[in-house]
Short mmCIF file of C-alpha atoms in Angstrom, two decimals:
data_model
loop_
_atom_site.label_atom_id
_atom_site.label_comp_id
_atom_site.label_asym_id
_atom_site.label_seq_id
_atom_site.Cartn_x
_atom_site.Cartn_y
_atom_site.Cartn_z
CA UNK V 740 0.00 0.00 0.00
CA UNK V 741 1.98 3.38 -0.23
CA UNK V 742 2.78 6.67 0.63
CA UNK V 743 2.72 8.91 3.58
CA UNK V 744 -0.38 7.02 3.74
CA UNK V 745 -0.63 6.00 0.31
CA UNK V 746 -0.35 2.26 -0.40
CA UNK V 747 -0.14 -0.32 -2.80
CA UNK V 748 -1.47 -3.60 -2.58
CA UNK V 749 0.86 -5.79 -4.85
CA UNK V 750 -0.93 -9.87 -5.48
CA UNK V 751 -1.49 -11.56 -8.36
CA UNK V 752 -4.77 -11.04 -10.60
CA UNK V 753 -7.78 -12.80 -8.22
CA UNK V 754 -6.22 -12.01 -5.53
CA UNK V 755 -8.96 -9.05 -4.48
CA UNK V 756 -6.91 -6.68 -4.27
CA UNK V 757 -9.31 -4.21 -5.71
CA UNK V 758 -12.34 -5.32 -3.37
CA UNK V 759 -9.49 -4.90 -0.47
CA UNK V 760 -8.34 -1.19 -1.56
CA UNK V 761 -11.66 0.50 -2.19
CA UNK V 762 -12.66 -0.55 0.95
CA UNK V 763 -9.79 -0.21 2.70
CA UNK V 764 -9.93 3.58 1.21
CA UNK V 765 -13.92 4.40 1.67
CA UNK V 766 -12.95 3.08 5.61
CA UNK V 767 -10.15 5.32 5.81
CA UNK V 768 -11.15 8.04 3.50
CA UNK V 769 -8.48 8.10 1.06
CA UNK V 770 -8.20 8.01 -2.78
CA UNK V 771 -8.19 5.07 -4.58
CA UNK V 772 -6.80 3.79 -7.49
CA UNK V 773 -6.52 0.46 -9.16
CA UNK V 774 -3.49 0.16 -11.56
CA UNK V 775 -5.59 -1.89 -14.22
CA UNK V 776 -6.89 1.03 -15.30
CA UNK V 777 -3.91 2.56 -16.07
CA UNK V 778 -2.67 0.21 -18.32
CA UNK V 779 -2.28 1.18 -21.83
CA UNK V 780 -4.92 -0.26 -25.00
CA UNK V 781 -1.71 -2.63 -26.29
CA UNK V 782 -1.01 -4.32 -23.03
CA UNK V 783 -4.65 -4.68 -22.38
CA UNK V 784 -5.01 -6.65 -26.34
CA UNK V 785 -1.84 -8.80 -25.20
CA UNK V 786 -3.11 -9.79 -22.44
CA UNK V 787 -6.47 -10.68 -23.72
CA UNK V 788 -5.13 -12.56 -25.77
CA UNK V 789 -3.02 -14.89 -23.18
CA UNK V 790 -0.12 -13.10 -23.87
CA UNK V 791 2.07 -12.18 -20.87
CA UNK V 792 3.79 -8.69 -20.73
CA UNK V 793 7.11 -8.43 -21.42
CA UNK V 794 10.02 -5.94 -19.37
CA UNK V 795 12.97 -8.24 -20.07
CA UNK V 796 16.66 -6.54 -20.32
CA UNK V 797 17.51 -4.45 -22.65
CA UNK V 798 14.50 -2.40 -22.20
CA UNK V 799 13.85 -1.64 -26.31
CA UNK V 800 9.88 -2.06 -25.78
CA UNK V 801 8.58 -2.93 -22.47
CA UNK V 802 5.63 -3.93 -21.84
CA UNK V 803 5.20 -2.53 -17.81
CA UNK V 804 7.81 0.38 -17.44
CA UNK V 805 5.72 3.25 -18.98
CA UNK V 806 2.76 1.90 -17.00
CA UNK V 807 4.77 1.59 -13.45
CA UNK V 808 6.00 5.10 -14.28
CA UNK V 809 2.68 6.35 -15.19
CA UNK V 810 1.76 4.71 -11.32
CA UNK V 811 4.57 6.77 -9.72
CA UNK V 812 3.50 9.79 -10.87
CA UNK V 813 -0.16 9.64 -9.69
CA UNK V 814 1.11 8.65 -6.54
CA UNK V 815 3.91 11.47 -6.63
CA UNK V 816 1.13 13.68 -7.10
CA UNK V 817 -1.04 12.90 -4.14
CA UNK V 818 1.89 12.62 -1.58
CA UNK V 819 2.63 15.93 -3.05
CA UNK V 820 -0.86 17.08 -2.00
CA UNK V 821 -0.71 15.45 0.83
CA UNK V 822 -3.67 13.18 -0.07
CA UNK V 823 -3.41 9.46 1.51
CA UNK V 824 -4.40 7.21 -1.55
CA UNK V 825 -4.60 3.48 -2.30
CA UNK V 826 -2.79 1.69 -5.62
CA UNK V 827 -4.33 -1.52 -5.96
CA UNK V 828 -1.70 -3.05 -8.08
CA UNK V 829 0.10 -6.43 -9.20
CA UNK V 830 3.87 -5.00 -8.69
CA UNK V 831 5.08 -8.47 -9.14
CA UNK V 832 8.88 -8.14 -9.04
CA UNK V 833 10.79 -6.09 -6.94
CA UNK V 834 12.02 -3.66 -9.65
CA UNK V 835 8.11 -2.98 -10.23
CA UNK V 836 7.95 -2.19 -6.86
CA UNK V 837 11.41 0.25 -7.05
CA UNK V 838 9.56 2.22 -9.79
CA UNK V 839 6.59 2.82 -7.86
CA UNK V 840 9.07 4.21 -4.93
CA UNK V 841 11.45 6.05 -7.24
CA UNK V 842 9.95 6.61 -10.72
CA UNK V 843 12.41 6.33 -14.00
CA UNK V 844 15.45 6.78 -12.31
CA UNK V 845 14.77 3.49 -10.74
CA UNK V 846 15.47 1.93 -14.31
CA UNK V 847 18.63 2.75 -13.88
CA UNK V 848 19.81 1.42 -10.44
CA UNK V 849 18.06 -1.48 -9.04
CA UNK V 850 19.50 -0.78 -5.37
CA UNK V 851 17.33 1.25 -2.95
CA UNK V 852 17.86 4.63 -2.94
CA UNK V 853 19.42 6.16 0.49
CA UNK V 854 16.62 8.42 0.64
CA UNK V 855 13.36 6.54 -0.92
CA UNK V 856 11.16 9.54 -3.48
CA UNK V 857 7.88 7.91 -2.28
CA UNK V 858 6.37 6.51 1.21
CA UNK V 859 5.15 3.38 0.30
CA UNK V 860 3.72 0.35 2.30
CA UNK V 861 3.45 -2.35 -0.22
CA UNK V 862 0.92 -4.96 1.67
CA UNK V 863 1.29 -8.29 -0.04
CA UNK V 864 -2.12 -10.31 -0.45
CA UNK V 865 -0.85 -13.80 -0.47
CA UNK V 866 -2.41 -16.68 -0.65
CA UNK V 867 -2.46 -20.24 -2.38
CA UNK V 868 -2.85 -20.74 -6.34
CA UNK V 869 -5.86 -23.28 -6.30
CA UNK V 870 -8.06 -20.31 -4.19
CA UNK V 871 -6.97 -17.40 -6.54
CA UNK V 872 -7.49 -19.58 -10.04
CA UNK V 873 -11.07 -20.28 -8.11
CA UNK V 874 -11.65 -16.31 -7.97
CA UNK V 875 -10.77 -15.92 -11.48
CA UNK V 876 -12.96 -18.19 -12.92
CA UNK V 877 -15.61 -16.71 -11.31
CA UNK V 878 -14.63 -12.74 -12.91
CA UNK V 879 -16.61 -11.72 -15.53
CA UNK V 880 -15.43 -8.51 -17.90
CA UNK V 881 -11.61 -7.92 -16.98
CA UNK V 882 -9.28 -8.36 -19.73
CA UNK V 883 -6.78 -10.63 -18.17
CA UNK V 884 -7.81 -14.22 -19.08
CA UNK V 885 -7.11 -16.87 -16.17
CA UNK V 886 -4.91 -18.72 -17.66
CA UNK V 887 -1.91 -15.96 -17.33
CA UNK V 888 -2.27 -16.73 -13.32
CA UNK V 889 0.50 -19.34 -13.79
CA UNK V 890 2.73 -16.75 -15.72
CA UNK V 891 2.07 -14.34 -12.48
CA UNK V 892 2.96 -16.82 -10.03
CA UNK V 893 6.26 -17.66 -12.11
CA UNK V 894 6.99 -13.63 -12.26
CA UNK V 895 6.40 -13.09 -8.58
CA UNK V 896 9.29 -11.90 -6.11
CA UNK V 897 7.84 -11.93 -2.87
CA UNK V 898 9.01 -8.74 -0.75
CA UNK V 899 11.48 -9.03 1.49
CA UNK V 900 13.76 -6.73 3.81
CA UNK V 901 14.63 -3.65 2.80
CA UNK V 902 11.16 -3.35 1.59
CA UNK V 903 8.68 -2.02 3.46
CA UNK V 904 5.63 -4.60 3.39
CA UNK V 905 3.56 -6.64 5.48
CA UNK V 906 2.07 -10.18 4.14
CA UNK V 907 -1.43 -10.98 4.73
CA UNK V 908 -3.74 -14.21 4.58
CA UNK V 909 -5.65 -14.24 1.63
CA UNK V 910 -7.55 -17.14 3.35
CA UNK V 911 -9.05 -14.42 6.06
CA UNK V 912 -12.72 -13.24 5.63
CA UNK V 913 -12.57 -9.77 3.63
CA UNK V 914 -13.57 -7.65 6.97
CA UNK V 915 -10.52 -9.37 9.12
CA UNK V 916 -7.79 -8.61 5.72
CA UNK V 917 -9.19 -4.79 5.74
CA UNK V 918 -8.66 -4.63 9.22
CA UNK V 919 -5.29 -6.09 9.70
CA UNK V 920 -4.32 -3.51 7.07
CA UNK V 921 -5.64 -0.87 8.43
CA UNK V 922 -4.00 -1.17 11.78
CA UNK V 923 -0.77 -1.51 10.34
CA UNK V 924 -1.15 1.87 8.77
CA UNK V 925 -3.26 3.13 11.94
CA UNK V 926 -0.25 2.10 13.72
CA UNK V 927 2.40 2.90 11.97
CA UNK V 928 4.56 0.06 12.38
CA UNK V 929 5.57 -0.59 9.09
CA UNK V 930 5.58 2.87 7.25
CA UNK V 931 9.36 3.86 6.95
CA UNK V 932 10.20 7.55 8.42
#
């Protein structure tokens, strides 16, 4: 989840991360976004069409990088409000997750910067395949197909230390995986100074 309040919820597709963020955010009375709707026309089509996206090195046409950016700066613009907001969004790999801290420069480097640009408390929805594939099958109108859930899994870099995260239970009811978030962030304990 992310900045000076903002956050960013980072699970695979089916993983309700959306459902999770808007209500974390109507409960807390911040923005919300989800990422999905940020992504542009092309990586929609390729993805409809079981296609995963591509950000491999060299970077000559990535698939994710102009959309993470894209992410970073709506977020740089409501910590530079000072508007608390919500990013519901599948940063799968830690470098994702270094662009939504640090924007392009990020691209660059892939170690943390001394000084992060962004706030961010990335709150990892985690939970087994067999119960997210069951969620998908069950979503009706979003372009990602289920079948691109294995391709997720196989991209995903769970956070770790330095990052600043916390893991929760997918397997919770919805009410209990709201709550747990929203102490964390009520408390403060895992927001970086």
């Amino acid at each position: 989840m992310m900045v000076p309040g903002s956050h960013t919820g980072r699970p695979c597709q089916g993983r309700k991360r959306t459902t999770v963020g808007s209500r974390l955010a109507a409960k807390l009375g911040w923005k919300f976004y989800d990422a999905d709707n940020y992504h542009p026309l092309e990586n929609k089509k390729k993805m409809a069409g079981g296609t995963p996206l591509n950000d491999e090195v060299p970077y000559i046409n990535p698939d994710r990088i102009p959309w993470l950016c894209t992410l970073h700066s709506i977020l740089r613009r409501e910590d530079s409000s000072r508007q608390d907001a919500i990013l519901a969004c599948s940063a799968l790999k830690k470098m994702y997750r270094h662009i939504l801290v640090n924007g392009a420069s990020a691209i660059e480097t892939e170690q943390p910067e001394e000084k992060p640009s962004l706030k961010i408390l990335f709150v990892h929805l985690d939970g087994p395949i067999d119960i997210i594939a069951g969620r998908l099958e069950k979503r009706r109108g979003h372009f990602m197909p289920p079948e691109l859930l294995k391709s997720q899994f196989d991209t995903l870099e769970p956070p770790s230390a330095p990052e600043n995260f916390i893991t929760v239970s997918l397997e919770k009811p919805l009410p209990e995986i709201v709550l747990e978030i929203e102490s964390a962030i009520l408390q403060g304990e895992a927001l970086v100074e």
